[in-house]
Coordinates of C-alpha atoms in Angstrom, one line a residue:
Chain A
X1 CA 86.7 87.3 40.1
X2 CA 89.7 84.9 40.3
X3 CA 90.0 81.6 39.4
X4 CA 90.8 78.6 41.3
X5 CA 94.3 79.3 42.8
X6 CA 96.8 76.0 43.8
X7 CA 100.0 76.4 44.9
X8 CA 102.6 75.2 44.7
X9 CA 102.8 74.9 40.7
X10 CA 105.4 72.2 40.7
X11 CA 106.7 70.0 43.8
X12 CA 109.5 68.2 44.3
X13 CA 109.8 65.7 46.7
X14 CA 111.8 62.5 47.6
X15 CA 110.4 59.1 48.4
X16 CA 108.9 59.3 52.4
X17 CA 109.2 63.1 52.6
X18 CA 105.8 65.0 53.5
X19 CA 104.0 66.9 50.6
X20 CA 101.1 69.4 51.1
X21 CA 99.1 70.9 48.0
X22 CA 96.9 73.9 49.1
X23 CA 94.0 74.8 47.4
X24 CA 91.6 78.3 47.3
X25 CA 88.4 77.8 45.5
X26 CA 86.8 81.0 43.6
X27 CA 85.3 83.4 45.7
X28 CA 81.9 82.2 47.3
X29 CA 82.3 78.6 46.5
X30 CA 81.7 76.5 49.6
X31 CA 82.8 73.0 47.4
X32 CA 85.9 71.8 46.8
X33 CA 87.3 68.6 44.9
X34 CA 90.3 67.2 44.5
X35 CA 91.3 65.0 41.4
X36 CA 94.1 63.3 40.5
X37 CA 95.6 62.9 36.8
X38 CA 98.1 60.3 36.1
X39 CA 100.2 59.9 32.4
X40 CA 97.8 58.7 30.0
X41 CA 94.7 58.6 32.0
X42 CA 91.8 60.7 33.0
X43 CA 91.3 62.5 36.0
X44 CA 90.1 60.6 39.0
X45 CA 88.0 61.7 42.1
X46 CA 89.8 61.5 45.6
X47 CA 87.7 63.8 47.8
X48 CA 84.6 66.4 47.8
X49 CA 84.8 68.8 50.9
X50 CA 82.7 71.7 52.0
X51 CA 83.7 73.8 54.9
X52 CA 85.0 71.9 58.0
X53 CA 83.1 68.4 56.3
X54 CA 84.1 65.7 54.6
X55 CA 81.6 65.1 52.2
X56 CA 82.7 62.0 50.0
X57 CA 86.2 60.2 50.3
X58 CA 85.8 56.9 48.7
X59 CA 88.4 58.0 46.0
X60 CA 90.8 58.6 48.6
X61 CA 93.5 56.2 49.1
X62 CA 93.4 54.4 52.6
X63 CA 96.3 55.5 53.9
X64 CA 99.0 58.1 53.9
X65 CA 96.6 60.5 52.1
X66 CA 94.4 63.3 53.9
X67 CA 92.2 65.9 53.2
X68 CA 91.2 69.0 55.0
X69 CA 89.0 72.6 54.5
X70 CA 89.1 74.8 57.5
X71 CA 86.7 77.4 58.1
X72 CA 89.0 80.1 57.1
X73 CA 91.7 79.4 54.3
X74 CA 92.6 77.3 51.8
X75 CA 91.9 73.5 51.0
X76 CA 95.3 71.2 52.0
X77 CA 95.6 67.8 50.5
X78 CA 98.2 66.0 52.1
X79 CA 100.4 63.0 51.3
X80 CA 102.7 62.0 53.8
X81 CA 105.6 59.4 52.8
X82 CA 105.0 60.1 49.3
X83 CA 106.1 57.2 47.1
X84 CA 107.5 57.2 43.7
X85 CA 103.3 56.1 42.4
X86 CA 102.4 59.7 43.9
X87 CA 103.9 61.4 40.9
X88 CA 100.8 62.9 39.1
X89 CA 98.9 66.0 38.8
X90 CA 96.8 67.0 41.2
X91 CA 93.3 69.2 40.2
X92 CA 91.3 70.8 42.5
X93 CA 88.0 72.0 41.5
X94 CA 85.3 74.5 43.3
X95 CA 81.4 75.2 42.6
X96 CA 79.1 77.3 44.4
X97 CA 75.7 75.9 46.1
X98 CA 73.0 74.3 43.9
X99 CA 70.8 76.7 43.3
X100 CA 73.3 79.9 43.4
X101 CA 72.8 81.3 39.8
X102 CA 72.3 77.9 38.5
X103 CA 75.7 77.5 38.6
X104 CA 75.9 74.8 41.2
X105 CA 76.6 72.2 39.3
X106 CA 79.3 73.2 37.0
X107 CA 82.8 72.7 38.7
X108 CA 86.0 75.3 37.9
X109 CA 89.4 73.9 38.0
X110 CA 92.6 75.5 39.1
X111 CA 95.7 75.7 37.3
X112 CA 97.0 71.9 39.4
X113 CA 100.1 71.1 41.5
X114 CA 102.2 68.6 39.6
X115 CA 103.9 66.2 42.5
X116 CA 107.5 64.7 41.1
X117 CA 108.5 62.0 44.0
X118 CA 112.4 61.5 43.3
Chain B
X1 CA 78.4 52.3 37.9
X2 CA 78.3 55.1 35.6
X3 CA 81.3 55.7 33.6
X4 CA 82.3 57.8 30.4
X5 CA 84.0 56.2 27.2
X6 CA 86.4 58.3 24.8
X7 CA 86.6 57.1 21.3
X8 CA 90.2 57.7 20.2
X9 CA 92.9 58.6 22.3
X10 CA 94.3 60.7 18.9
X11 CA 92.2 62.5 16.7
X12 CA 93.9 64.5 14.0
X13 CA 92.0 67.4 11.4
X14 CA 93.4 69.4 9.3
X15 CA 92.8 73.6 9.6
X16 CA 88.9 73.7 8.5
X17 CA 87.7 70.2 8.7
X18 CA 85.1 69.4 10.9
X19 CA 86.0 68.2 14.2
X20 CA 84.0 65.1 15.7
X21 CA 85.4 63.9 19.5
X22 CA 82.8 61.1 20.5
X23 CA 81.7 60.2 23.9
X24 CA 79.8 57.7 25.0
X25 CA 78.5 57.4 29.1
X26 CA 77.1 55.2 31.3
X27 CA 74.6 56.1 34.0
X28 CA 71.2 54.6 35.7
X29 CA 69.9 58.4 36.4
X30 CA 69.8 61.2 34.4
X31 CA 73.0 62.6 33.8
X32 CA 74.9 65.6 33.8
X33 CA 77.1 65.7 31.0
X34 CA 80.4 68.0 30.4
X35 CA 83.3 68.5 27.9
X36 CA 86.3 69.9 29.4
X37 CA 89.8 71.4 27.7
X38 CA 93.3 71.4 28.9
X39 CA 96.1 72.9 27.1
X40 CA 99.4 71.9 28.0
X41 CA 100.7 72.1 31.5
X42 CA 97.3 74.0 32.8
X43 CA 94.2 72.9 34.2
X44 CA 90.7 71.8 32.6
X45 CA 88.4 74.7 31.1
X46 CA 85.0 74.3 30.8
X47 CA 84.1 73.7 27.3
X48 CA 80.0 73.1 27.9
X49 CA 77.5 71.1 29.4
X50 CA 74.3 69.6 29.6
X51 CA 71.7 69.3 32.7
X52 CA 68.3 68.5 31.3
X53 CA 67.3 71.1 29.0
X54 CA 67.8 71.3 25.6
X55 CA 69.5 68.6 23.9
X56 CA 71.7 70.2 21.5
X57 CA 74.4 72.7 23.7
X58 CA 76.5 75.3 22.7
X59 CA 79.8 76.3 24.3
X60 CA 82.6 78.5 23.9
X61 CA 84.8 78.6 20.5
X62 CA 82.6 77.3 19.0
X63 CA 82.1 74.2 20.1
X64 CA 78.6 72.1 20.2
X65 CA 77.6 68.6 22.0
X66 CA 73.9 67.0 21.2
X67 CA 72.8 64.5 24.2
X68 CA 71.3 61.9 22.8
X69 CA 69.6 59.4 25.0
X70 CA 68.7 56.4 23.1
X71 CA 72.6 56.3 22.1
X72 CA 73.8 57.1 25.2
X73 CA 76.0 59.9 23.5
X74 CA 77.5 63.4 24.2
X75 CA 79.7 63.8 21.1
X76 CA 81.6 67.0 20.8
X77 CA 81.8 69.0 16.8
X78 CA 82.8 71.7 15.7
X79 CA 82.6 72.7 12.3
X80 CA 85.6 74.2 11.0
X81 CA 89.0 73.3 12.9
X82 CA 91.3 76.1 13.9
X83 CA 95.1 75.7 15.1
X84 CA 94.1 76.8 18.6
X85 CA 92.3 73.9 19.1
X86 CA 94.6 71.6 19.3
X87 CA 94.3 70.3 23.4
X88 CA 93.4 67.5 25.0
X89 CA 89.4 67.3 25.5
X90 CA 87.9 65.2 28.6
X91 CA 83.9 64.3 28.7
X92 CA 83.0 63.7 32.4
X93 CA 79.3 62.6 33.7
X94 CA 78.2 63.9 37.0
X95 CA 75.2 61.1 38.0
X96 CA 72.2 62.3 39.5
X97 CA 72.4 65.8 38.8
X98 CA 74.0 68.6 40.9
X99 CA 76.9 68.7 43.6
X100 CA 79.1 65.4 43.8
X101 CA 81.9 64.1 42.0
X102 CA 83.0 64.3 38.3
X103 CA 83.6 61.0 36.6
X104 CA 86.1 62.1 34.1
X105 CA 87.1 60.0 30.1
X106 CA 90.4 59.2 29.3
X107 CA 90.5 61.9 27.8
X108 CA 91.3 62.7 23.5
X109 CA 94.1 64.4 21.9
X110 CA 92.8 66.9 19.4
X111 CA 96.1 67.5 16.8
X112 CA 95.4 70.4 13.9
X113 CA 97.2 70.1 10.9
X114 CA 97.7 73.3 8.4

């Protein structure tokens, strides 16, 4: 069964250009997260989606950030006008239902985008 | 607000010491507890975790946490240090139990010396 997959690996954008981080959780998982890890710090919740829903946003940034899981295909996170402060690493993570294989609540992380704003 | 405290952003052992990364969380239900790895340049790995059953949990490479709740503790051992696990280690709390957000540590640098 593969893992989480992200791509791209490594992104390179300049300041105001569009950047779009795709994300496909392990097969059967219908939750996705996405996390963000700056220098130094920790990894911070922006977003917990399950197929075509919003779930929980509140670590999302007001503006200029936007999240999305279709029915069919992968999870896109999208920053548009990225700034110089976007720079990071960006997680995403997937679990299955509660309940499948008690397994539910345990979340598997891909391998992370990491966004260089120029 | 729940929240998860690191003790030591550096921790250094030498090969065969005991290895001790504390954690110390916040939370006004029952938590979920988790340690996490990440090597360089990948993403986090699930160490092991705790959801309500037996205090003391046993993960991968060795690795054990004991929850203990009148400390409000999920510190991470391992007995004997091995160069491979040098990493960065990150305990996250999940509040009230199964699907929602992670709220991740700052995370502690585990450096092995031989």
């Amino acid at each position: 069964n593969a893992g989480v997959m992200q791509n791209p690996r490594h992104l390179v954008r300049r300041r105001g250009q569009e950047a779009r981080l795709r994300c496909s959780p392990m097969k059967g998982h219908s939750h996705v997260y996405w996390y963000r890890q700056l220098p130094e710090e920790g990894l911070k919740f922006m977003v917990y989606l399950q197929k075509e829903n919003i779930i929980d946003e509140s670590g999302m940034p007001k503006e200029r950030f936007s999240a999305e899981f279709p029915k069919e295909g992968p999870s896109i996170l999208r920053i548009q006008q990225v700034v110089r402060g976007d720079s990071a690493a960006y997680f995403c993570a997937s679990s299955p239902t509660f309940g499948t294989s008690g397994e539910g609540d345990t979340q598997y992380f891909g391998p992370g985008t990491r966004l260089t704003v120029l | 607000a729940q929240s998860v405290t690191q003790l030591g952003s550096h921790v250094s052992v030498s090969e065969g010491a005991l290895v001790l990364l504390r954690c110390n969380y916040s939370s006004s239900v029952p938590p979920y507890l988790f340690w996490y790895v990440q090597y360089p340049n990948q993403g986090l790995q699930l160490l092991l975790k705790y959801t309500s059953a037996a205090t003391l949990v046993k993960g991968i490479n060795g690795f054990e946490a004991e929850f203990k709740k009148s400390e409000t503790s999920f510190h991470l051992t391992k007995p004997s240090a091995h160069m491979s696990d040098a990493a960065e280690y990150f305990c996250a709390v999940k509040p009230g139990g199964s699907q929602g957000n992670l709220i991740f540590g700052k995370g502690t640098k585990l450096s092995v010396k031989p």
